[in-house]
Tab-separated table of C-alpha atoms and ligand atoms in Angstrom:
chain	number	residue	atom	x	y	z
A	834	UNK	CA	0.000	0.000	0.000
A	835	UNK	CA	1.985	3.351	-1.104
A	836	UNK	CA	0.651	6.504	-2.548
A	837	UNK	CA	1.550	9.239	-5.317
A	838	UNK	CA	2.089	12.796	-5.043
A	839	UNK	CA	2.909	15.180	-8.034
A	840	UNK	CA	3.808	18.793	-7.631
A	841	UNK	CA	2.328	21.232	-10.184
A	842	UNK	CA	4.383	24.132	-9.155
A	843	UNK	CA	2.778	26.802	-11.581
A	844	UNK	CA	0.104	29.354	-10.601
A	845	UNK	CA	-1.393	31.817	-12.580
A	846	UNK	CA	-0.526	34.342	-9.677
A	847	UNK	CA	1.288	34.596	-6.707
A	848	UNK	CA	-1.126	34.623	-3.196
A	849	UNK	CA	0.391	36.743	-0.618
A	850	UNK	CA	0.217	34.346	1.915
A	851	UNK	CA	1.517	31.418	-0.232
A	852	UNK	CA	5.189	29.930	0.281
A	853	UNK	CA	4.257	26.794	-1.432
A	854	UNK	CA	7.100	26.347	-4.376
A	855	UNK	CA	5.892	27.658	-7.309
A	856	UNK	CA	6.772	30.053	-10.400
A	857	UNK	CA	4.190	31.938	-12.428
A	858	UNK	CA	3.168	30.274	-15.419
A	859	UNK	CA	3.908	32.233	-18.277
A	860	UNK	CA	3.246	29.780	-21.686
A	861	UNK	CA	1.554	26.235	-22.538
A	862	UNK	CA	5.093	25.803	-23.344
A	863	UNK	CA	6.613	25.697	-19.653
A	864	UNK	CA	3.562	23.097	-18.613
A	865	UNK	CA	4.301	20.568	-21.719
A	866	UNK	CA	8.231	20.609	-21.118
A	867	UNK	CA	7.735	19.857	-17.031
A	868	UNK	CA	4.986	17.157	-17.923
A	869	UNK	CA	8.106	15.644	-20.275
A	870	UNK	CA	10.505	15.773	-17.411
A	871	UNK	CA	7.739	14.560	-14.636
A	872	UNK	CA	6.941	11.404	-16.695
A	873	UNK	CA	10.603	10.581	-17.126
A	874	UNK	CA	11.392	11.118	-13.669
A	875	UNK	CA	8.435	8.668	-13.148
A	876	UNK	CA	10.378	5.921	-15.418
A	877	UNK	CA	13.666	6.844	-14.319
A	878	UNK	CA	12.642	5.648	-10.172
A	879	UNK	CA	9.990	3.845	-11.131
A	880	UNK	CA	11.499	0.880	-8.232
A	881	UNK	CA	10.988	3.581	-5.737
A	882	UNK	CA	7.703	1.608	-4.080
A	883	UNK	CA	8.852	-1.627	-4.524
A	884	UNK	CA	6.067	-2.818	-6.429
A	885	UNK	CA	3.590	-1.522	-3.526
A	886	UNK	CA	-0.157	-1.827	-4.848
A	887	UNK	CA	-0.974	2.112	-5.418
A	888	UNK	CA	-4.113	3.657	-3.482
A	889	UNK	CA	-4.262	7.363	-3.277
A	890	UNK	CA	-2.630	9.725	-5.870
A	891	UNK	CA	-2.750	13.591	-4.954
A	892	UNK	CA	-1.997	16.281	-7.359
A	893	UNK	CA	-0.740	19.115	-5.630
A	894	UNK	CA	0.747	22.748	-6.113
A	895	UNK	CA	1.320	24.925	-7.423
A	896	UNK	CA	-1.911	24.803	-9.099
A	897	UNK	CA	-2.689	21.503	-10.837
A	898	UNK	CA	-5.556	22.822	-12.444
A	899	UNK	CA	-3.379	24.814	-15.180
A	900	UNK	CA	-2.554	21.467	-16.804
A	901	UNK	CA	-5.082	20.146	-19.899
A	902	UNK	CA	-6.840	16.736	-20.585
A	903	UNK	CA	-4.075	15.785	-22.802
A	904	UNK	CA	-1.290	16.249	-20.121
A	905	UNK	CA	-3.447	14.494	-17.133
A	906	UNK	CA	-4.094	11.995	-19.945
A	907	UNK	CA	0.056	11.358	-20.310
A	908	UNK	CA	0.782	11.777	-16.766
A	909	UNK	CA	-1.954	8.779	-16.137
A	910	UNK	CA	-1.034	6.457	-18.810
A	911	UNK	CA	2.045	6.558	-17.414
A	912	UNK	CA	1.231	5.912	-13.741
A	913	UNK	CA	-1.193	3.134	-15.105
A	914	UNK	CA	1.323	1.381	-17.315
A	915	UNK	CA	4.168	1.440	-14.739
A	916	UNK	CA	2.158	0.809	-10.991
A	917	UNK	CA	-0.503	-1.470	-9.850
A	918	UNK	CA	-3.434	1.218	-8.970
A	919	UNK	CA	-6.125	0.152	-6.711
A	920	UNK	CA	-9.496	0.074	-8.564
A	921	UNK	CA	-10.860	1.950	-5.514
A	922	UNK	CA	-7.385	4.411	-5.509
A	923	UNK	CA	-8.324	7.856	-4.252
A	924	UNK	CA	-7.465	10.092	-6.715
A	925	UNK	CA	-7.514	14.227	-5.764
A	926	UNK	CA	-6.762	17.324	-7.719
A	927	UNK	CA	-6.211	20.451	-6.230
A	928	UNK	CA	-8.024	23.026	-8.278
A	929	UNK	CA	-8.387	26.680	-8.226
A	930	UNK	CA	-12.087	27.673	-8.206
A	931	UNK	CA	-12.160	29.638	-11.948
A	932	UNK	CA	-10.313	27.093	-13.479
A	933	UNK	CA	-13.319	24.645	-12.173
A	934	UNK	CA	-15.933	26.156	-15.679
A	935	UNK	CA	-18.027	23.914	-17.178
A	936	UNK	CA	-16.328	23.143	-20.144
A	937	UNK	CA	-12.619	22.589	-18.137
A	938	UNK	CA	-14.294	20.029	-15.933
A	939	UNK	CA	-16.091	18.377	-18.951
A	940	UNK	CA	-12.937	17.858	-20.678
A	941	UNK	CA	-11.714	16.343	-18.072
A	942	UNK	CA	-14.563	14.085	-17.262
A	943	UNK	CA	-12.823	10.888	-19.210
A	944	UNK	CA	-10.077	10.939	-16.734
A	945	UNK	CA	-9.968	8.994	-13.054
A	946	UNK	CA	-10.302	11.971	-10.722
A	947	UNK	CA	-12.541	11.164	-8.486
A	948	UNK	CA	-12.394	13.877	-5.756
A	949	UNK	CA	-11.689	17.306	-5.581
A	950	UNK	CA	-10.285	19.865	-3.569
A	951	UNK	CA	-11.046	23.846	-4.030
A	952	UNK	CA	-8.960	26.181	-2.582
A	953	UNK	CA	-11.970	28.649	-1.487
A	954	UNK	CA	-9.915	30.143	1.044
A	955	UNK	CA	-12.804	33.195	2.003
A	956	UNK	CA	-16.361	33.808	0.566
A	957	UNK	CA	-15.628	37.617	1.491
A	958	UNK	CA	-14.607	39.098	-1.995
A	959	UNK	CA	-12.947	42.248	0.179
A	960	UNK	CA	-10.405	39.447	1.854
A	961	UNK	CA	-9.961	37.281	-1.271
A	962	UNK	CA	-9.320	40.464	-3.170
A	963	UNK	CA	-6.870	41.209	-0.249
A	964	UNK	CA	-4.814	38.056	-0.194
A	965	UNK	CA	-4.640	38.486	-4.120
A	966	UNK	CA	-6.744	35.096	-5.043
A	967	UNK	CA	-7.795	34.997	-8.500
A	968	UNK	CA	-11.711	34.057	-7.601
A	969	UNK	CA	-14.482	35.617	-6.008
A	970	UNK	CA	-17.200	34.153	-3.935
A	971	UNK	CA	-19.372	33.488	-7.016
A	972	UNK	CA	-17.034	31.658	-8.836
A	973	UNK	CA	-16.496	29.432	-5.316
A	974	UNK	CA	-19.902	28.719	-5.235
A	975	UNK	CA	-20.034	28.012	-9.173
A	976	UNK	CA	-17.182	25.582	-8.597
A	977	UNK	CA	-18.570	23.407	-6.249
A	978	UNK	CA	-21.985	23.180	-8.585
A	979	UNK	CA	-20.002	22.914	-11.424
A	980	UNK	CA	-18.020	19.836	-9.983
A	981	UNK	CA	-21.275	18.283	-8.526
A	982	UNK	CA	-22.403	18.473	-12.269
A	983	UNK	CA	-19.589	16.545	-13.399
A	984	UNK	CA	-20.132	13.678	-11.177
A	985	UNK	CA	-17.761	14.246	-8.516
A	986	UNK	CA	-18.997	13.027	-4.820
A	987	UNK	CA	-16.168	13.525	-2.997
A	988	UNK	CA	-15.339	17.239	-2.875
A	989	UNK	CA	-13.283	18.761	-0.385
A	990	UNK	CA	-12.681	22.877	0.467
A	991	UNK	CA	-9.918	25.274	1.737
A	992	UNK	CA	-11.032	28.054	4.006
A	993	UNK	CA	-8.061	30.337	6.162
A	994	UNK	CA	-9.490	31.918	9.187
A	995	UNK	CA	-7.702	34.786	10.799
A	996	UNK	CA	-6.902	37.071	7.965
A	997	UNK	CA	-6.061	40.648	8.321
A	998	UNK	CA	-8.611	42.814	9.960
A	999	UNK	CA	-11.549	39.455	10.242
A	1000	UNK	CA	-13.356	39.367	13.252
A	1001	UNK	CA	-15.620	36.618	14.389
A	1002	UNK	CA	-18.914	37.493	13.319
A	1003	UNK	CA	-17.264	37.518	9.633
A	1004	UNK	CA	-15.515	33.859	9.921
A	1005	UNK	CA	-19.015	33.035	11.116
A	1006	UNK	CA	-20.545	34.022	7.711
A	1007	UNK	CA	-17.617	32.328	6.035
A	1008	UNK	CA	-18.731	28.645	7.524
A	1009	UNK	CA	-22.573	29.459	7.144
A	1010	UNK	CA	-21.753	29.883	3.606
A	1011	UNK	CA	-19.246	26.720	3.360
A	1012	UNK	CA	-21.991	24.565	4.819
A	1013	UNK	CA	-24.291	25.424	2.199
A	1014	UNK	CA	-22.287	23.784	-0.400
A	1015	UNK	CA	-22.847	20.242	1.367
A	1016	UNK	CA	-19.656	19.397	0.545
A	1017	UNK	CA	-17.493	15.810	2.147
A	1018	UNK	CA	-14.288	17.690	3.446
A	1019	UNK	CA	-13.365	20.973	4.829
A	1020	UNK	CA	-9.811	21.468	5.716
A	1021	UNK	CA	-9.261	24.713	7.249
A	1022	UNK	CA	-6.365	26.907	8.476
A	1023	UNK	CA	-5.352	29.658	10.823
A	1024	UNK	CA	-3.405	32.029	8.947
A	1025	UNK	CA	0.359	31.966	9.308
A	1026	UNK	CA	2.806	34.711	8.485
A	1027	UNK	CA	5.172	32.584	6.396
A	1028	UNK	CA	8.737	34.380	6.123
A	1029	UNK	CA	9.510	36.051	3.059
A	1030	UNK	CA	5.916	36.135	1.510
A	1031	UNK	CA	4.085	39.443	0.733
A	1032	UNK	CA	1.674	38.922	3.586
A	1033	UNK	CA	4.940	39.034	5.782
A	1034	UNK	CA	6.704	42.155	4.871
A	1035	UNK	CA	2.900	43.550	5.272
A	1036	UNK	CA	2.722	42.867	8.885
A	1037	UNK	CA	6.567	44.041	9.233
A	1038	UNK	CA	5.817	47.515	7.765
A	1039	UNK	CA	2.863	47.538	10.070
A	1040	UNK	CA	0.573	47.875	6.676
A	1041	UNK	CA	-1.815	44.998	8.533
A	1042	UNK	CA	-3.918	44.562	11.224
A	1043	UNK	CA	-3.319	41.008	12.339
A	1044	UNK	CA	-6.155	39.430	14.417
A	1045	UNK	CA	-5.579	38.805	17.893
A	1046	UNK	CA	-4.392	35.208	19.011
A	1047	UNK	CA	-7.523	35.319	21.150
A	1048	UNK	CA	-9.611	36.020	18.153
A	1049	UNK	CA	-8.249	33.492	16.119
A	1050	UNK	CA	-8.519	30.864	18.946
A	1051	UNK	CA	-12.763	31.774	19.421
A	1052	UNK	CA	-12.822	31.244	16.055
A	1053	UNK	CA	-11.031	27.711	15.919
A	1054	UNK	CA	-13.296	27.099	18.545
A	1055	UNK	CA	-17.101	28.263	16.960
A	1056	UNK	CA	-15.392	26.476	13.635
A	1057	UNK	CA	-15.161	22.745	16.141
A	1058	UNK	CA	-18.579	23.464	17.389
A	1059	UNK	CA	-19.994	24.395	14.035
A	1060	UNK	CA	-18.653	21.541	12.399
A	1061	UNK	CA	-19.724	19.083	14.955
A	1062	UNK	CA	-23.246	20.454	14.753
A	1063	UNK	CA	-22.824	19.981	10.841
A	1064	UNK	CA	-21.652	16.255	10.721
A	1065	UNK	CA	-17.931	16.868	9.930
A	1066	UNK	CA	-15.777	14.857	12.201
A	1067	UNK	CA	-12.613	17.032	13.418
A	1068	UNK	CA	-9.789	14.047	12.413
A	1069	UNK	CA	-6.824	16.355	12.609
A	1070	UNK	CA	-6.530	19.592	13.971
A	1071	UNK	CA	-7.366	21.793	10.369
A	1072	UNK	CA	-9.334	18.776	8.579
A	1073	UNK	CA	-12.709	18.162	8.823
A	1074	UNK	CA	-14.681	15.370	7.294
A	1075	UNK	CA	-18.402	13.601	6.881
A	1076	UNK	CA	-18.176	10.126	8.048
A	1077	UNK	CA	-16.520	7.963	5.571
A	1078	UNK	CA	-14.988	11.382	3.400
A	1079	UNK	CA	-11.505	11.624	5.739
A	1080	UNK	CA	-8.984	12.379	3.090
A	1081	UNK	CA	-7.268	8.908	2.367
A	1082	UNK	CA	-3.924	10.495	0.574
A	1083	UNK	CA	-3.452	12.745	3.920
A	1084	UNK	CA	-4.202	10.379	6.737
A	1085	UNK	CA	-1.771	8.282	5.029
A	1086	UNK	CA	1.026	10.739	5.567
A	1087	UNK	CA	0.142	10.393	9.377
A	1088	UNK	CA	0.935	6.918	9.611
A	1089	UNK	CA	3.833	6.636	8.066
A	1090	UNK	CA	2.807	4.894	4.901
A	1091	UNK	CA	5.578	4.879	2.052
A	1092	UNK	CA	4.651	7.581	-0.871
A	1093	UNK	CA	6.214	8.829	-4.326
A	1094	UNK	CA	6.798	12.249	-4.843
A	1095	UNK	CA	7.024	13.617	-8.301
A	1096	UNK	CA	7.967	16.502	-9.838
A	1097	UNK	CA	9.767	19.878	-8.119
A	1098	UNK	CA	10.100	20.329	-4.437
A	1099	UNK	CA	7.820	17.455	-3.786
A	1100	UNK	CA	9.421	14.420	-1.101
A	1101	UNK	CA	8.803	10.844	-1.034
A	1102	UNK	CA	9.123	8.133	1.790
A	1103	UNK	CA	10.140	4.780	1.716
A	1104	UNK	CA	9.344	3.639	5.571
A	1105	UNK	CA	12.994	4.564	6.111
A	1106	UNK	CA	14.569	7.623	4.397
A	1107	UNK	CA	13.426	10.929	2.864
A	1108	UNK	CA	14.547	12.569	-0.410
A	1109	UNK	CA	13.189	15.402	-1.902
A	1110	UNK	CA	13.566	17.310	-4.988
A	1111	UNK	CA	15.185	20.373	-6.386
A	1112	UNK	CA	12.809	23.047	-5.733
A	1113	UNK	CA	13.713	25.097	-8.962
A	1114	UNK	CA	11.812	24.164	-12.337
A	1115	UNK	CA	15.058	24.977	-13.975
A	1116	UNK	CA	17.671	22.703	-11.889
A	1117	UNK	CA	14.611	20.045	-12.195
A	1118	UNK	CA	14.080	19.865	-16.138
A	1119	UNK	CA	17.731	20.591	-16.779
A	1120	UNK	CA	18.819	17.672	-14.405
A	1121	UNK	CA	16.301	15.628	-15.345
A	1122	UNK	CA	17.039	16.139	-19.079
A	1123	UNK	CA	20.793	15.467	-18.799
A	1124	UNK	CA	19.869	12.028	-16.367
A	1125	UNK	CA	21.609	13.871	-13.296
A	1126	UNK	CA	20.470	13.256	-9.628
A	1127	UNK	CA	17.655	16.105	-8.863
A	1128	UNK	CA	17.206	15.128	-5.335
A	1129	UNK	CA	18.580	15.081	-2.158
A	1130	UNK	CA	18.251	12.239	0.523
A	1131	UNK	CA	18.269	11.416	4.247
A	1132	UNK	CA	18.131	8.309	6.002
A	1133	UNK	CA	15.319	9.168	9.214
A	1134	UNK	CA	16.709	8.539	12.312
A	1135	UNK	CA	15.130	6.795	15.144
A	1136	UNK	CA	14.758	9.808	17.113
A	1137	UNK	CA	13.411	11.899	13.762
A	1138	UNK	CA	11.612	9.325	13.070
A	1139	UNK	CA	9.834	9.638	16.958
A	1140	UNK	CA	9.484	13.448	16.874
A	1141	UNK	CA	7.957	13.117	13.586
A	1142	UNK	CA	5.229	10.560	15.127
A	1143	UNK	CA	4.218	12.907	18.437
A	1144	UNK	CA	3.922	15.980	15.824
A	1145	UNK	CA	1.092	14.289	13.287
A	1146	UNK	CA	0.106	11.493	15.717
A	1147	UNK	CA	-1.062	14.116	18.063
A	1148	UNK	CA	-3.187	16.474	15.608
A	1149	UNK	CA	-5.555	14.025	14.893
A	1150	UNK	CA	-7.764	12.796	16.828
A	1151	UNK	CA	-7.318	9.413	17.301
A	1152	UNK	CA	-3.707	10.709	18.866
A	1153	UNK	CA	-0.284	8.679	19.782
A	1154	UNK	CA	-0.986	5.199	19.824
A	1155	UNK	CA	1.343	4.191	22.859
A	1156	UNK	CA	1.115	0.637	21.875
A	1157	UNK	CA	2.284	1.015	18.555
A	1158	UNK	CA	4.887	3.708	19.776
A	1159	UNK	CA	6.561	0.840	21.642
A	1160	UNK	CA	6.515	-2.172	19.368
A	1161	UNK	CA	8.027	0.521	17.106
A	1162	UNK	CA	10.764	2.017	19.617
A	1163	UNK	CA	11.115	-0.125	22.417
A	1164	UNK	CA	9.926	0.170	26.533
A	1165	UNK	CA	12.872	3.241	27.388
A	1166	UNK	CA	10.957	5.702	23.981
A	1167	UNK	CA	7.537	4.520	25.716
A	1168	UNK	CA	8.668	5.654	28.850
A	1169	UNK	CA	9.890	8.421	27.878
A	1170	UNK	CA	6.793	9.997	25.987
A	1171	UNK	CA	4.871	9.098	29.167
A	1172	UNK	CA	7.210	10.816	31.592
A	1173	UNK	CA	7.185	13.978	29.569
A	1174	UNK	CA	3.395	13.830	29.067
A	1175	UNK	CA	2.634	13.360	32.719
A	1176	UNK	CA	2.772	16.912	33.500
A	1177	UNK	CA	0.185	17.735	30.260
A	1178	UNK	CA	-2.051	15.398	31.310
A	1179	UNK	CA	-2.108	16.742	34.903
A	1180	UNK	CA	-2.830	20.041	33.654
A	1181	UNK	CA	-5.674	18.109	31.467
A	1182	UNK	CA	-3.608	19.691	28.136
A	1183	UNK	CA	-3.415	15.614	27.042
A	1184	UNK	CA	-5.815	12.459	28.037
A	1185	UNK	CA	-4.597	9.442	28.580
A	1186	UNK	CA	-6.771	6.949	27.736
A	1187	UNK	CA	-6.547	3.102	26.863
A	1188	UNK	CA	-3.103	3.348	25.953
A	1189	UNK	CA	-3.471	6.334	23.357
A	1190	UNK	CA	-2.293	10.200	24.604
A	1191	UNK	CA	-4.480	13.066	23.018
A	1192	UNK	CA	-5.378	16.446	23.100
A	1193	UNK	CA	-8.363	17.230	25.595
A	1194	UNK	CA	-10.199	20.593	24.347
A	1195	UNK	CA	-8.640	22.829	25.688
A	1196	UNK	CA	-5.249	21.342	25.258
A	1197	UNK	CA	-5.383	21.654	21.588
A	1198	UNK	CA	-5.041	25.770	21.916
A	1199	UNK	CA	-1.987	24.840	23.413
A	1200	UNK	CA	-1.032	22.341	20.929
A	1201	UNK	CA	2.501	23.776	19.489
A	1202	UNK	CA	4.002	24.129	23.227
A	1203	UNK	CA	2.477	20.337	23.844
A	1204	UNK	CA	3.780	18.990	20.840
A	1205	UNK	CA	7.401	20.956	21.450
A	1206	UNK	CA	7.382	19.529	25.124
A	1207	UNK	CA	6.678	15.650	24.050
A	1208	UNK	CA	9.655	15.814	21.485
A	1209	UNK	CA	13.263	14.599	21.936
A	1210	UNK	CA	16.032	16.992	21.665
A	1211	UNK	CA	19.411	15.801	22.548
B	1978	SF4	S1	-2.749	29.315	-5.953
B	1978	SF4	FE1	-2.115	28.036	-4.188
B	1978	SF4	S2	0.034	27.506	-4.572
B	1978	SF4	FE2	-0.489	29.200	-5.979
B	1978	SF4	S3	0.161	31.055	-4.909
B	1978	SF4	FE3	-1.996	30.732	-4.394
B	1978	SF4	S4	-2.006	29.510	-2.500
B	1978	SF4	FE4	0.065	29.389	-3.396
């Protein structure tokens, strides 16, 4: 059981909020050279997964959505011809919301895309305006109907709470309006200031006003009532699913599961090291082209390999599974994590509870200090 990930690292423009790798696409040219290099780089490891039967394949970005039907077409024939895909496989695309028109999502209709997932990010044309997005709240709304037309059940939003200058009452609105679209998955995140980004040297110049930390924590809060209320099950701390929709390709990630990861910037995992690829379009096609190595590599050590498991075991909400934390690294790590989570669980920050640690609700405010506290250092 392994999964795929392909990086699309084009956009049509840049968000100000974004540091996600990616370059502004300028020409059809750019996309058909990289979809040259991405399906030779999928022949040239194809090994990588050891023959591991395929079941989730996630195209990320970037913005996937500024490839055509005949490049998806290539980029699955390939997949198909070289892996063993699960006839059930989860298969996502990341799309912007005006790239989701009628007649894009009917060309695509012949291909095996069977879920979606719209980067909304606000209903509130003043803030999408703000954080330059290239949509508007009709077009959101249009892409959801338009993908419902097209036969997709599984579709899955992005919504940021705690922009500049939002108060409550507004992210309110902004969830009223998500719920309306009945869609399977919300995943949805408290703005970060991500170094170097536009967004960042506006809050340095003091051009912003950023929303309180207790703001942004009543609204995390009304946004786990609200959802609960609507059905959606909070499985990690900015995902949000009806029963049966969790995303398959993420939850994955989160236990360790061996993936392939295709194209600039983007990492695979093969149960024991990490490599990752040149985050530059140019090093990538040029290397590629002249059959030199366009990655980098780590073997995970044990204690990585630990911290890695308290950080996404414990933002979901089935939490560190203590059993599985020893068969993995022996009575002393087990020990360990419980000694340092004996003082969280005092201050009822972390439940212990038939051998699994989690976050109680009020711990997860606090979830960053828990998290650091849990890890090992030396
Ligand atoms: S479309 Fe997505 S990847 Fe591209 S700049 Fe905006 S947030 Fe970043």
């Amino acid at each position: 059981m392994a999964g795929i990930y392909i990086h699309i690292p084009f956009c049509k423009q840049r968000c100000t909020y974004c540091d996600f790798y990616k370059e502004i696409v300028s020409a059809e040219q750019q996309t058909e050279e990289f979809v040259h290099a991405l399906v030779k780089e999928m022949h040239l490891r194809k090994t990588y997964l050891n023959g591991e039967k395929i079941t989730t394949i996630y195209f990320g970005g970037g913005t996937p959505s500024v490839l055509n039907f005949n490049q998806f077409k290539k980029i699955f024939e390939n997949i198909y011809h070289i892996f063993s895909v699960d006839k059930n496989a989860e298969i996502t695309m990341e799309a912007n919301p005006d790239d989701l028109t009628v007649e894009y999502l009917s060309s695509l209709s012949p291909l095996p895309f069977n879920r979606l997932s719209i980067g909304i990010q606000s209903f509130n044309n003043h803030h999408l305006k703000f954080i330059n997005r290239r949509h508007d709240a009709r077009q959101a709304k249009e892409a959801v109907m338009n993908a419902r037309k097209y036969g997709f059940n599984n579709i899955s939003i992005d919504l940021i709470y705690g922009l500049p200058g939002q108060t409550l009452n507004d992210w309110k609105k902004q969830l009223e309006e998500a719920f309306t679209l009945h869609v399977e998955h919300i995943s949805a995140y408290g703005l970060t200031y991500e170094e170097g980004t536009v967004l960042w040297q506006q809050r340095n110049n003091g051009l912003i006003r950023v929303t309180d930390d207790e703001v942004t924590l009543e609204m995390f809060d009304f946004m786990r009532l609200k959802m609960k209320e609507n059905r959606f099950e909070a499985y990690e701390i900015s995902n949000y699913a009806q029963p049966g929709f969790r995303s398959r390709h993420n939850s994955a990630y989160w236990q360790f599961i061996p993936y392939f990861g295709l194209g600039p910037s983007a990492h695979s995992f093969d149960g024991k090291s990490r490599q990752w690829n040149a985050a530059s379009v140019k090093d990538y096609l040029k290397n590629i082209a002249e059959n030199k190595v366009f990655f980098e590599k780590e073997i995970v050590t044990e204690q990585n390999f630990y911290n890695e498991l308290i950080m996404v075991s414990l933002r979901t909400s089935e939490g560190i599974d203590l059993k599985m934390l020893k068969k993995k690294f022996g009575k002393e790590m087990y020990d360990y994590c419980l000694l340092n989570a004996e003082n969280q669980i005092k201050s009822k920050n972390l439940v212990y509870n038939n051998d699994r640690l989690y976050f109680s609700n009020s711990g997860i405010h606090l979830a960053n200090l828990v998290i650091m506290e849990l890890m090992k250092t030396d």
